[in-house]
Short mmCIF file of C-alpha atoms and ligand atoms in Angstrom, two decimals:
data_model
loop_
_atom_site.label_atom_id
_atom_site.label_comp_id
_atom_site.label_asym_id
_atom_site.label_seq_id
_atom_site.Cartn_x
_atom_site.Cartn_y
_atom_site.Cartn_z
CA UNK A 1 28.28 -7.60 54.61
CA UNK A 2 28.53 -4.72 56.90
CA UNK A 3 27.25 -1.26 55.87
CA UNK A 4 31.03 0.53 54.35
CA UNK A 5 29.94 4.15 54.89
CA UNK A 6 29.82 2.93 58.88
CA UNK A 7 33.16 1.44 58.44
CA UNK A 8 34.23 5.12 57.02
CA UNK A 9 32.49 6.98 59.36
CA UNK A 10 34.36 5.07 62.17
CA UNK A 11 37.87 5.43 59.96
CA UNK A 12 37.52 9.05 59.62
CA UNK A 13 36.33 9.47 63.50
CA UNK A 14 39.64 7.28 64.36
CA UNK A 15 41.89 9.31 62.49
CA UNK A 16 40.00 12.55 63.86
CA UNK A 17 40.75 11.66 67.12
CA UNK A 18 44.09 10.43 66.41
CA UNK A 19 44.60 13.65 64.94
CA UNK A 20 43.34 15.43 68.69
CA UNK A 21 45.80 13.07 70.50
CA UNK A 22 48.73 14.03 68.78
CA UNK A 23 47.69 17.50 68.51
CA UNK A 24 47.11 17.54 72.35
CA UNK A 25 50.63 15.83 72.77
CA UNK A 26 52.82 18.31 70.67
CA UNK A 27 50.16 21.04 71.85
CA UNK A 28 49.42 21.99 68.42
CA UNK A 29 45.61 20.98 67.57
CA UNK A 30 44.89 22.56 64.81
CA UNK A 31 47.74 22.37 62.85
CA UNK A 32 47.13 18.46 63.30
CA UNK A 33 43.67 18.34 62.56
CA UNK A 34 44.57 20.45 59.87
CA UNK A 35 47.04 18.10 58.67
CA UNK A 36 44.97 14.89 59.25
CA UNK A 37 42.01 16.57 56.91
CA UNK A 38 44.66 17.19 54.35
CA UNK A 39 45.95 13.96 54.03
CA UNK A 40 42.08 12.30 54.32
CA UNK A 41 41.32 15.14 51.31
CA UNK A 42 44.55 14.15 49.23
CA UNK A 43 43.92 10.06 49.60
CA UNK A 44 40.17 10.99 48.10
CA UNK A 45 41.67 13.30 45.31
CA UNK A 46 44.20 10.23 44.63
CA UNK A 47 41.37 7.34 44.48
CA UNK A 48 39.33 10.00 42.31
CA UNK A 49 42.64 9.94 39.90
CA UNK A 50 42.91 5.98 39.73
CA UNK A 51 39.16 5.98 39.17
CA UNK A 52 39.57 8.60 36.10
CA UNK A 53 42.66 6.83 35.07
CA UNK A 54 40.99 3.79 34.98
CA UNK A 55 37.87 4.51 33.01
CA UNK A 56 39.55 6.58 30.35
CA UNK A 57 41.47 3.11 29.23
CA UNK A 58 38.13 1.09 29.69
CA UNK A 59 40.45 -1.36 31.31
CA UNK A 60 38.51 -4.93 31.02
CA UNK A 61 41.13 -5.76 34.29
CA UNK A 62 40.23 -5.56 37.69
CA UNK A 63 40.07 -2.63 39.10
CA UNK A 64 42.80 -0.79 40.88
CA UNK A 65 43.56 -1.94 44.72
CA UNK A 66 41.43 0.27 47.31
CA UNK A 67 40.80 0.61 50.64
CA UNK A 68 37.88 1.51 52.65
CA UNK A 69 34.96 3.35 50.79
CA UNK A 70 36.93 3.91 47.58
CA UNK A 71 37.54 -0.20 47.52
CA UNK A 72 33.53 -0.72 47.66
CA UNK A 73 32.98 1.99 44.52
CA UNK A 74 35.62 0.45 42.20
CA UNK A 75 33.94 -2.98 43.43
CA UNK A 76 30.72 -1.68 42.08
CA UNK A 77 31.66 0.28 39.13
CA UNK A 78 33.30 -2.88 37.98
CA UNK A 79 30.48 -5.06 38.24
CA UNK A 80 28.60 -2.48 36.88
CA UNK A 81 30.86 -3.02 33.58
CA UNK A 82 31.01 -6.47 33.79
CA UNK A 83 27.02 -6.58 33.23
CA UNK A 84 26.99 -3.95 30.33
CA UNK A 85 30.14 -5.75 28.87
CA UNK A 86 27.84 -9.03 29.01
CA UNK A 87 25.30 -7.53 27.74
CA UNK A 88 26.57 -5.80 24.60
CA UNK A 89 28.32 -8.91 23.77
CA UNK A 90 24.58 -10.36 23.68
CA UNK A 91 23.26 -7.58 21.61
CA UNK A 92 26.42 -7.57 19.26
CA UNK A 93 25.49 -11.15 18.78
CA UNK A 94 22.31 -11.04 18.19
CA UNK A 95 22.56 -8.35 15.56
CA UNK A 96 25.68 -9.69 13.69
CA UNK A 97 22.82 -13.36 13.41
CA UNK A 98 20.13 -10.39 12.40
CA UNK A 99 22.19 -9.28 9.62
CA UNK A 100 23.63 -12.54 8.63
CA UNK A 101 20.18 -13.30 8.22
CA UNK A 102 18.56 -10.36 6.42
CA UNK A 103 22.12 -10.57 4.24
CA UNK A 104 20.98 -13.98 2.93
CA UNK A 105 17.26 -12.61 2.20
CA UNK A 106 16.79 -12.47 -1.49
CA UNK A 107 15.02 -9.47 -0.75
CA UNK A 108 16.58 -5.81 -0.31
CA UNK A 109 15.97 -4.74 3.22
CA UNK A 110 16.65 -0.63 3.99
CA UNK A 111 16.36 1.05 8.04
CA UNK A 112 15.44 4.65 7.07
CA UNK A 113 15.74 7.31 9.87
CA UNK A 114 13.03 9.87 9.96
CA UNK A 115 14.82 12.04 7.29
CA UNK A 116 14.60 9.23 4.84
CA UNK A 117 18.48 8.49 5.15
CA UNK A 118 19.85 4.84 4.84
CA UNK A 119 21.20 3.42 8.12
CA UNK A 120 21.51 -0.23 7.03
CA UNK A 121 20.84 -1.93 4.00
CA UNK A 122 21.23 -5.87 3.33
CA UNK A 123 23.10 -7.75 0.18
CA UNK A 124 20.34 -7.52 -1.80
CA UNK A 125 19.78 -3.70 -2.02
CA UNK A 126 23.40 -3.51 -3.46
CA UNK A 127 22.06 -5.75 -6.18
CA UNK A 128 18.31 -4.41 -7.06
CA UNK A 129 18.67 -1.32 -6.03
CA UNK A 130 22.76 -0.56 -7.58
CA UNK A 131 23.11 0.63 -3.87
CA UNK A 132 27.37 1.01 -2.84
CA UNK A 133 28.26 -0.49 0.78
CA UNK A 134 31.07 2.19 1.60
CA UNK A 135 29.47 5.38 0.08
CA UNK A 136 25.58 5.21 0.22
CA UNK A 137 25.40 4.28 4.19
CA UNK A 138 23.87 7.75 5.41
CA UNK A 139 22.68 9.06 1.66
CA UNK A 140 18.79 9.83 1.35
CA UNK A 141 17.16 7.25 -0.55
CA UNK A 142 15.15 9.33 -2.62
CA UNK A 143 18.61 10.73 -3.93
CA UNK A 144 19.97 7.11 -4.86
CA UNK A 145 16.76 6.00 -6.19
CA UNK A 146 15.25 9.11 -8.63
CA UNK A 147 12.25 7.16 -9.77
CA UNK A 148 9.89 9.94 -9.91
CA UNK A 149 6.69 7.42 -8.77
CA UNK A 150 9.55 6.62 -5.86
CA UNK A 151 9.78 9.68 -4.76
CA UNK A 152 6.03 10.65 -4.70
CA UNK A 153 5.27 7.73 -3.03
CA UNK A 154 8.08 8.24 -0.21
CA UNK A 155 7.06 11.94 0.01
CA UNK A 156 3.42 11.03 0.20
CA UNK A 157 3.66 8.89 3.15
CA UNK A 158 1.07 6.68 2.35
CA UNK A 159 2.51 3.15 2.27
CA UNK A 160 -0.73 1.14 2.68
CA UNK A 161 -0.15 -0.25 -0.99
CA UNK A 162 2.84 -1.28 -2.32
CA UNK A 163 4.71 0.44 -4.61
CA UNK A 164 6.09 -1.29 -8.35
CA UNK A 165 8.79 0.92 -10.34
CA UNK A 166 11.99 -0.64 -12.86
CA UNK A 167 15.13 -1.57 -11.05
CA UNK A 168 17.53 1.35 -11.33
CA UNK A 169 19.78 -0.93 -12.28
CA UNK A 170 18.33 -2.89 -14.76
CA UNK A 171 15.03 -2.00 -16.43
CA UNK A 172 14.09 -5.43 -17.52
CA UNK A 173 13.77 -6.24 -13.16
CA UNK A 174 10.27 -4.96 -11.58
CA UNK A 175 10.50 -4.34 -8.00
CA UNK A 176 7.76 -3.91 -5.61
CA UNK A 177 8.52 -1.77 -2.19
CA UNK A 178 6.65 -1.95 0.56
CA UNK A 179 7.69 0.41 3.14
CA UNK A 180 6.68 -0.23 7.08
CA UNK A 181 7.13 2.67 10.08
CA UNK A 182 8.60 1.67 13.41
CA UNK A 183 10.05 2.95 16.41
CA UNK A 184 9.54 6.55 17.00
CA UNK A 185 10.16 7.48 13.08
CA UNK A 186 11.66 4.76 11.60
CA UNK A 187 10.92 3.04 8.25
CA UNK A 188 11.77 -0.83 7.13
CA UNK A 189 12.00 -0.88 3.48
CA UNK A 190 11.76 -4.50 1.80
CA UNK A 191 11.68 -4.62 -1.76
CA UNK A 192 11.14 -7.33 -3.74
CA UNK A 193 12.11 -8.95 -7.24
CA UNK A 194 8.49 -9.68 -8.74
CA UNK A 195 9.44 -9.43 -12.28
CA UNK A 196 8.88 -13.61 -13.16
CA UNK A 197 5.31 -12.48 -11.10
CA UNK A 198 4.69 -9.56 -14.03
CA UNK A 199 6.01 -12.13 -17.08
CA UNK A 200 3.26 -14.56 -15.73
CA UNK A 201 0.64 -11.97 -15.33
CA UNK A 202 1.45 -11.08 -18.88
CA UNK A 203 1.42 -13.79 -20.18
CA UNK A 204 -2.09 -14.77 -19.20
CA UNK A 205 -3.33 -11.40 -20.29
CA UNK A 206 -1.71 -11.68 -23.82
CA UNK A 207 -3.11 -15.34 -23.80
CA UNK A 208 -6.98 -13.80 -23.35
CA UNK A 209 -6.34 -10.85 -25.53
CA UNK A 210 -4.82 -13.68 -28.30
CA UNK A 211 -7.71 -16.29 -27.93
CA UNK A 212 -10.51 -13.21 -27.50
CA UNK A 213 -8.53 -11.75 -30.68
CA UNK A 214 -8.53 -15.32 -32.46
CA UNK A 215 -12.45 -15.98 -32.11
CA UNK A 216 -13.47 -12.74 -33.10
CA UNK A 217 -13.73 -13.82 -36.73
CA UNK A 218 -14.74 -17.23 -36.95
CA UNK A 219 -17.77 -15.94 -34.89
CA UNK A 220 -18.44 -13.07 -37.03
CA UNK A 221 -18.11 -15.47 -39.93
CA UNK A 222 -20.68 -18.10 -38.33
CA UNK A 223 -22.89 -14.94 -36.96
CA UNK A 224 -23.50 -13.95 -40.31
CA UNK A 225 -23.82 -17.25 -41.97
CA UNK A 226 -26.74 -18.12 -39.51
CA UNK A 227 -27.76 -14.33 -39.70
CA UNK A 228 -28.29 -15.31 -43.70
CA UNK A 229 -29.75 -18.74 -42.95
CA UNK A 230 -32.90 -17.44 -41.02
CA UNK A 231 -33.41 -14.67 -43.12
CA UNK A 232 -33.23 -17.04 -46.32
CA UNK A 233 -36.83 -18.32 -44.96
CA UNK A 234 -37.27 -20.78 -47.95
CA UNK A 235 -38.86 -24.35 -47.20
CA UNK A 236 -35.15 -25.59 -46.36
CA UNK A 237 -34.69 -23.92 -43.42
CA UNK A 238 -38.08 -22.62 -42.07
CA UNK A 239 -38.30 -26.13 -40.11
CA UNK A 240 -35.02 -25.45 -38.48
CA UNK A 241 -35.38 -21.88 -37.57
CA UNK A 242 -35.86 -22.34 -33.76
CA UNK A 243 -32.61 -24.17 -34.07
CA UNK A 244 -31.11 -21.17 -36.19
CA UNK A 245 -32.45 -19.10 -33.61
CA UNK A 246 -31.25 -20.33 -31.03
CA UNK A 247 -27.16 -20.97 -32.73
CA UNK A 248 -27.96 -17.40 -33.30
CA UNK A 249 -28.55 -16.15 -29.56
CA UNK A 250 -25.44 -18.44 -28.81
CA UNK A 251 -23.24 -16.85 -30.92
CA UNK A 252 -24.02 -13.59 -30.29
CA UNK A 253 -23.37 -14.48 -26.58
CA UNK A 254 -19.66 -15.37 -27.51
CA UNK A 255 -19.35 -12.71 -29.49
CA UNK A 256 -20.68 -10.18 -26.67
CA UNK A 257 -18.28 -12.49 -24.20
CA UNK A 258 -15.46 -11.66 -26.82
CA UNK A 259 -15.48 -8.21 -26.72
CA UNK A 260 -16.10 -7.46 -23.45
CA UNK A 261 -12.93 -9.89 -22.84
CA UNK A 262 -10.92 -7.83 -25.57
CA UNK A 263 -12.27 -4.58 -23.66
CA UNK A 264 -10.71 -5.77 -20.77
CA UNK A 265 -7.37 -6.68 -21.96
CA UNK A 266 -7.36 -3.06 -23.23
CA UNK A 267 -8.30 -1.29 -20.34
CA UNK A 268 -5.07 -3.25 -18.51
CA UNK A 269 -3.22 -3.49 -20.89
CA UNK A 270 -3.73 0.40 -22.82
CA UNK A 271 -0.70 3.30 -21.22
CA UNK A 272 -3.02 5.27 -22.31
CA UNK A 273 -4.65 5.66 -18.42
CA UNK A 274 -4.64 9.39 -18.35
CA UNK A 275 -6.47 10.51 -21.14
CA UNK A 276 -8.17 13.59 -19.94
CA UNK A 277 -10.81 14.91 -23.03
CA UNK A 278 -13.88 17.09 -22.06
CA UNK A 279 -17.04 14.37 -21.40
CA UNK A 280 -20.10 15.76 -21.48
CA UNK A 281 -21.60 13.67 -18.88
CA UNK A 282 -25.08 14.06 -19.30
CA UNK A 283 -25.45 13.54 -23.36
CA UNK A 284 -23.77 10.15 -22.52
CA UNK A 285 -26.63 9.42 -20.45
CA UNK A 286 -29.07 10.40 -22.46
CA UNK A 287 -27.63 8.17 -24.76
CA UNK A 288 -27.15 5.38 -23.25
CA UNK A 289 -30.76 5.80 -22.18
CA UNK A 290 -32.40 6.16 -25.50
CA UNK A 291 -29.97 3.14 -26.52
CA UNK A 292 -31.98 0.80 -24.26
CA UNK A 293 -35.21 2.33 -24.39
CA UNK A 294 -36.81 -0.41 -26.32
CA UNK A 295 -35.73 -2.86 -23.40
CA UNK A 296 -37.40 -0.17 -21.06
CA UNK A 297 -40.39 0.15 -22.39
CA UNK A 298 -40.48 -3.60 -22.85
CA UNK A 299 -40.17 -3.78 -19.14
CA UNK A 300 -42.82 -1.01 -18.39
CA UNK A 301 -39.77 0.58 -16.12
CA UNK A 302 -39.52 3.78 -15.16
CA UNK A 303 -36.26 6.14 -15.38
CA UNK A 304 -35.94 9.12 -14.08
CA UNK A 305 -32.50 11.27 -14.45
CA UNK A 306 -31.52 14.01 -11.80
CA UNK A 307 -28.70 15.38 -13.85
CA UNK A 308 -26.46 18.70 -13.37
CA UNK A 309 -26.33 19.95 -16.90
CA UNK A 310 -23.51 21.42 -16.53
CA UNK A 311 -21.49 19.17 -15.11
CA UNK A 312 -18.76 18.13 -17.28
CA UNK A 313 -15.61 15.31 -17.10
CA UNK A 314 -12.13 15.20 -17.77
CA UNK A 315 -11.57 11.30 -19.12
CA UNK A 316 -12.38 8.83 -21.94
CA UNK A 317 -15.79 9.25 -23.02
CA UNK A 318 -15.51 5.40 -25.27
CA UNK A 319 -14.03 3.88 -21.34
CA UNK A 320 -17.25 5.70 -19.60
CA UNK A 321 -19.59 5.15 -21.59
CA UNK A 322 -18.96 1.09 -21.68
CA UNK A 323 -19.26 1.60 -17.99
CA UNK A 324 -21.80 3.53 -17.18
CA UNK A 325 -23.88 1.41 -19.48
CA UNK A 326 -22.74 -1.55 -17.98
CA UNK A 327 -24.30 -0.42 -14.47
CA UNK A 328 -27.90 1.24 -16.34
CA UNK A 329 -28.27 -2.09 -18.66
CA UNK A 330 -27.56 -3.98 -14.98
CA UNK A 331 -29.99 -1.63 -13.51
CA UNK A 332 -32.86 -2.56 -16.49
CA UNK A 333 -31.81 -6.11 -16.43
CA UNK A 334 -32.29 -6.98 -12.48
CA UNK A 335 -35.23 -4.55 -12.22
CA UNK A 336 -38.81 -6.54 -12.92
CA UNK A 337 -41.28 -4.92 -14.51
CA UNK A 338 -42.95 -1.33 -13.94
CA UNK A 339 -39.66 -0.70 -12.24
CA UNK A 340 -37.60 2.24 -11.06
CA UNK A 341 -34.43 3.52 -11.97
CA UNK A 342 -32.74 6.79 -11.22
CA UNK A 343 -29.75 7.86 -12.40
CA UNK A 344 -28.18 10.87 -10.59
CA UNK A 345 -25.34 12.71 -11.88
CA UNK A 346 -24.29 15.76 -9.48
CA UNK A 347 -21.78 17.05 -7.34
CA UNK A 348 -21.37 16.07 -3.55
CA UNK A 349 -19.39 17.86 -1.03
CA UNK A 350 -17.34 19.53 -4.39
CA UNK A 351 -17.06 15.54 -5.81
CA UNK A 352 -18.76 14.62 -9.26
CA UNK A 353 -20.69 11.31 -8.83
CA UNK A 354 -22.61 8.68 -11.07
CA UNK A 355 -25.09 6.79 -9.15
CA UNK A 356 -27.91 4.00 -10.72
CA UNK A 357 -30.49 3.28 -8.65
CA UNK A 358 -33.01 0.67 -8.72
CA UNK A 359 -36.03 -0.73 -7.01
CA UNK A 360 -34.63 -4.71 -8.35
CA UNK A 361 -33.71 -7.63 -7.19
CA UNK A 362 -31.36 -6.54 -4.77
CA UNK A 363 -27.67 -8.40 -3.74
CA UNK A 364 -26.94 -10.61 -0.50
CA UNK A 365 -24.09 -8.60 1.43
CA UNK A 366 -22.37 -11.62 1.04
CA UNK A 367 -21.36 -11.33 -2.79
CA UNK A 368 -21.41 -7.50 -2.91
CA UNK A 369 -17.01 -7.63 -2.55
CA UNK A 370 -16.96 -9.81 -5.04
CA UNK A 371 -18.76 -8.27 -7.48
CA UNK A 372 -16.55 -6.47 -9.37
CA UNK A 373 -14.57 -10.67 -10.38
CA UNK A 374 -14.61 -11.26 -13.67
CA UNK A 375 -17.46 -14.25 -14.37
CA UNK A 376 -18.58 -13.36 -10.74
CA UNK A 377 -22.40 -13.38 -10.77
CA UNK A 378 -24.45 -13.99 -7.82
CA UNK A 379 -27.12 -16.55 -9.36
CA UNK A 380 -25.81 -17.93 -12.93
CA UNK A 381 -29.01 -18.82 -14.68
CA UNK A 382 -30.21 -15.62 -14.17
CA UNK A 383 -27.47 -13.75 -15.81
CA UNK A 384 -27.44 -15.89 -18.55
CA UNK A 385 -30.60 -15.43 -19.43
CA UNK A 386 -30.24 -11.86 -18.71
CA UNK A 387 -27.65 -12.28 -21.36
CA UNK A 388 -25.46 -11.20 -18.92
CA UNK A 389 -21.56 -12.10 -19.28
CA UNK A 390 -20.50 -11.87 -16.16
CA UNK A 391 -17.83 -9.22 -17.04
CA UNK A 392 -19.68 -5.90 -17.00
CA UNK A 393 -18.79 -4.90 -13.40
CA UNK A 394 -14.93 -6.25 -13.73
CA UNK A 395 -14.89 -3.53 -16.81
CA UNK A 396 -16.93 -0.64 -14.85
CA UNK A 397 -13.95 -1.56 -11.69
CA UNK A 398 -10.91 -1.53 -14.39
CA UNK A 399 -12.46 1.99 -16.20
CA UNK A 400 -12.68 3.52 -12.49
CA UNK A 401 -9.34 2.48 -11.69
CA UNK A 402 -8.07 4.09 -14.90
CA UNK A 403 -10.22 7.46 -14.05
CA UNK A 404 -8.93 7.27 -10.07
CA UNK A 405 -12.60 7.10 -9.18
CA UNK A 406 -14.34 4.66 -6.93
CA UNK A 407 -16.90 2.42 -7.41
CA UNK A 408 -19.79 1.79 -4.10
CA UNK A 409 -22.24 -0.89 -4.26
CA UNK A 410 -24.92 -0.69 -1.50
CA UNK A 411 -27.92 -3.35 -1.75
CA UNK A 412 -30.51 -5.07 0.01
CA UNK A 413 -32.19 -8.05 -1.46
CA UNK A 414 -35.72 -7.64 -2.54
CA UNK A 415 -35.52 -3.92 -2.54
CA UNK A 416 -32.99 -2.45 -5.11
CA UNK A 417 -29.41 -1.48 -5.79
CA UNK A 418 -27.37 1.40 -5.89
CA UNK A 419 -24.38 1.89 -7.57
CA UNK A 420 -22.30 5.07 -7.17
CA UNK A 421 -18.65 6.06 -9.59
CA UNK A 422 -17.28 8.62 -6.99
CA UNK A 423 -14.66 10.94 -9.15
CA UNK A 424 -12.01 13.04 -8.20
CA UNK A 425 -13.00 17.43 -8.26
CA UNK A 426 -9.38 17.71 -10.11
CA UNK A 427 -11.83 16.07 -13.54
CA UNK A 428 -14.82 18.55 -12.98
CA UNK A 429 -15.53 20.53 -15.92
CA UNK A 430 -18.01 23.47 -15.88
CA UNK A 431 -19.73 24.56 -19.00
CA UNK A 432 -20.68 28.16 -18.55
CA UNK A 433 -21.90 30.48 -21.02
CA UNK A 434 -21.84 27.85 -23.91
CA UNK A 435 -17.68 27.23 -22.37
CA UNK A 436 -16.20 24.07 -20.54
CA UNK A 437 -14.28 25.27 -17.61
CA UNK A 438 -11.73 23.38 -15.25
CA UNK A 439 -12.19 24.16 -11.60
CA UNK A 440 -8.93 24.18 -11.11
CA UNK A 441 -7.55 26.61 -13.91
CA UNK A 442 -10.64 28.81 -13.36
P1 ADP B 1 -23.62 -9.87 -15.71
O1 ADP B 1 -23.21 -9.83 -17.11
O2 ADP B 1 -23.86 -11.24 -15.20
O3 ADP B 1 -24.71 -8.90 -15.38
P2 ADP B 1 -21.91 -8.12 -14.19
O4 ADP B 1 -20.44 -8.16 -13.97
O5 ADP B 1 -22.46 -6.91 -14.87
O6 ADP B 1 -22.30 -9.45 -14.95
O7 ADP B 1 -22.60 -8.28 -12.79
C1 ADP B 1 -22.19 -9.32 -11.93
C2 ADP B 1 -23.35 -9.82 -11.10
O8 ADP B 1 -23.77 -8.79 -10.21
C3 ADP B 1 -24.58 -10.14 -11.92
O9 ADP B 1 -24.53 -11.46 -12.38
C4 ADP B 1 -25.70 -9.94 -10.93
O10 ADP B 1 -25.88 -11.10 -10.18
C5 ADP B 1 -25.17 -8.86 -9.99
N1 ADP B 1 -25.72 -7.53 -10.31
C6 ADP B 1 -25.14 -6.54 -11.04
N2 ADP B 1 -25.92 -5.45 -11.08
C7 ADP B 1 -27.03 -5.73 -10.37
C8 ADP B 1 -28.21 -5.00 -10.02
N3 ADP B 1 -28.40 -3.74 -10.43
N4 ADP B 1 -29.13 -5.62 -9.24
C9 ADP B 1 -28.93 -6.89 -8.80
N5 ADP B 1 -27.84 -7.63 -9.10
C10 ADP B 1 -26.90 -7.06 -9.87
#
């Protein structure tokens, strides 16, 4: 197809010199020429009109009769519209199967803008979250869903974990949210019914508490009965002590596998996670120390304790000391003799820390995230005859958890261990001048 703006340029040079000619004729040039631009002007001003006309009511017909360069630029503008037309009609598709889909998703699915205000929300959200179709489109979330730990968590902006809170709508449903970014500031917000998930998980934690609960006294009962048998030492049972004895180290076992199981269930079971009393660290130490100092000196070991005296705790002194005990009685336990263990409690870059040290046995890399499992131990018959339960580090992980600190193994085999309980500085106490301070209030 031939280039139009030449066919123009030789239209308007035809009716320029057509213009000339019959200006020349009637021997008035410029009036014609004047006339001829006029009309070329007004035929342009027209075409501009239809074009107007024509947009304005998005006419899906073809577009208006033209000639000349006017005829190629309704040409193209229509094609133009054609393509888009095609192409929304794709999109519109597309979205409508989108939401059909998402619709039929037992899940609630939310698009947040960057202000945190709904722009679509599925089916579902109308059910677990009491959201309305017609008037929440547009709301903020955070002012449709008040759960306090909601609206932390969506203020914080860290969604790496999800979130769990009551329905709104119900509190016997537990939801978990997970929120994703995308786009330039967008969120996806999927939450999810996981309240069968929580009855199960119950239900196996009342089940250990129960059978933990349960065995607690026959064992106490047969504890003491062979407790009374060995010390009886008459002619009956001398000849069965190392039998007696042995019953006797079993039992205790259970018993010691009892409690710790019982602990357990408390510390995930107990609302009581925020219990904030003064701890004086260091006494607790020195307790626990002189608690196992028989089993040191036993061992020939040596302990040596870098402690800041004045370094205090907000938290449960019962949770910490089970776990810090746990880690120093893991500390004597994988340590062989005329060992070393150092216990540091100080402050680092403004954060209290616990750390045990020892110049032990050491742990493969390999078994160091798994650790913290309950019954996880890296060679069995050791820890048993250790008389180890396997549990200590899963109650050291749940008593961090409850005191937001962290828990950091590092070990290399043959050479030692060290484990460090990193606390938040919002728990530091200072005792000064015979008076435990906060940081924070002080
Ligand atoms: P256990 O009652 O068996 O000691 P824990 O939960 O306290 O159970 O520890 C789990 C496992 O971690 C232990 O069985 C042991 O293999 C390993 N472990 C814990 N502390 C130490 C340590 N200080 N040195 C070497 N191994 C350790």
């Amino acid at each position: 197809m031939s280039n139009p703006w030449i066919k123009e340029f030789w239209r308007v040079a035809a009716l320029g010199l057509l213009a000339l000619a019959i200006g020349l004729i009637i021997n008035q040039v410029l009036a014609s020429l004047w006339f001829a631009t006029t009309a070329y002007l007004a035929w342009h001003v027209y075409n501009l009109y239809r074009l107007e006309q024509w947009i304005i009511k998005r006419q899906t017909t073809s577009p208006p009769d033209a000639k000349g360069i006017w005829g190629e630029v309704f040409y193209h503008i229509y094609k133009l519209q054609r393509r888009n037309r095609k192409r929304k009609k794709k999109l519109t598709n597309m979205l409508a199967r989108f939401q059909e889909s998402t619709s039929a998703m037992p899940d609630a699915t939310l698009v947040l803008n960057a202000e945190n205000e709904i722009e679509w929300f599925n089916k579902a959200a109308i059910m677990l979250l009491g959201l309305n179709k017609i008037q929440d489109a547009g709301q903020r979330i955070d002012n449709l869903v008040r759960t306090p730990a909601f609206v932390n968590y969506l203020m914080r902006g860290n969604f790496r974990r999800p979130l769990e809170i009551f329905s709104p709508e119900n509190r016997n449903i537990r939801l978990s949210i997970n929120i994703v970014g995308y786009g330039k500031s967008k969120k996806l917000m999927i939450v999810r019914d996981v309240t069968r998930l929580h009855q199960l998980e119950n239900m196996r934690r009342d089940f250990v508490a129960n059978v933990s609960h349960e065995l607690k006294t026959p064992l106490t009962v047969i504890n003491g009965y062979l407790e009374n048998l060995m010390d009886a030492g008459d002619e009956n049972t001398s000849q069965w002590y190392g039998v007696l004895d042995q019953m006797h180290q079993q039992s205790e076992r259970m018993a010691q596998i009892v409690n710790d199981l019982l602990l357990l269930s408390r510390l995930e079971t107990d609302d009581d996670s925020q219990s904030r009393d003064p701890v004086a660290v260091p006494a607790l130490i020195t307790a626990i120390v002189e608690d196992l100092n028989s089993l040191i000196n036993e061992k020939q070991q040596t302990v040596e304790m870098d402690c800041d005296f004045d370094l205090w705790l907000q938290g449960n002194e019962k949770e910490l000391y089970s776990a810090f005990s746990n880690l120093i009685v893991n500390a004597v336990k994988y340590t062989p003799e005329k060992g070393k263990i150092t216990l540091r409690w100080q402050l680092k870059g403004g954060q209290p820390y616990f750390e045990v040290n020892d110049s032990g046995i050491g742990i493969a890399p390999e078994h160091i995230p798994r650790l913290t499992e309950r019954f996880y131990r890296v060679d069995k018959g050791r820890s048993r005859d250790q008389g180890g339960t396997g549990l200590g580090l899963a109650i050291v992980k749940h008593v961090m958890i409850r005191h937001n600190a962290k828990l950091m193994i590092s070990s290399e085999p043959g050479k030692g261990s060290s484990f460090r309980c990193a606390f938040a500085p919002d728990r530091i106490l200072m005792k000064q001048a015979g008076q435990v301070q906060s940081l924070q209030s002080g």
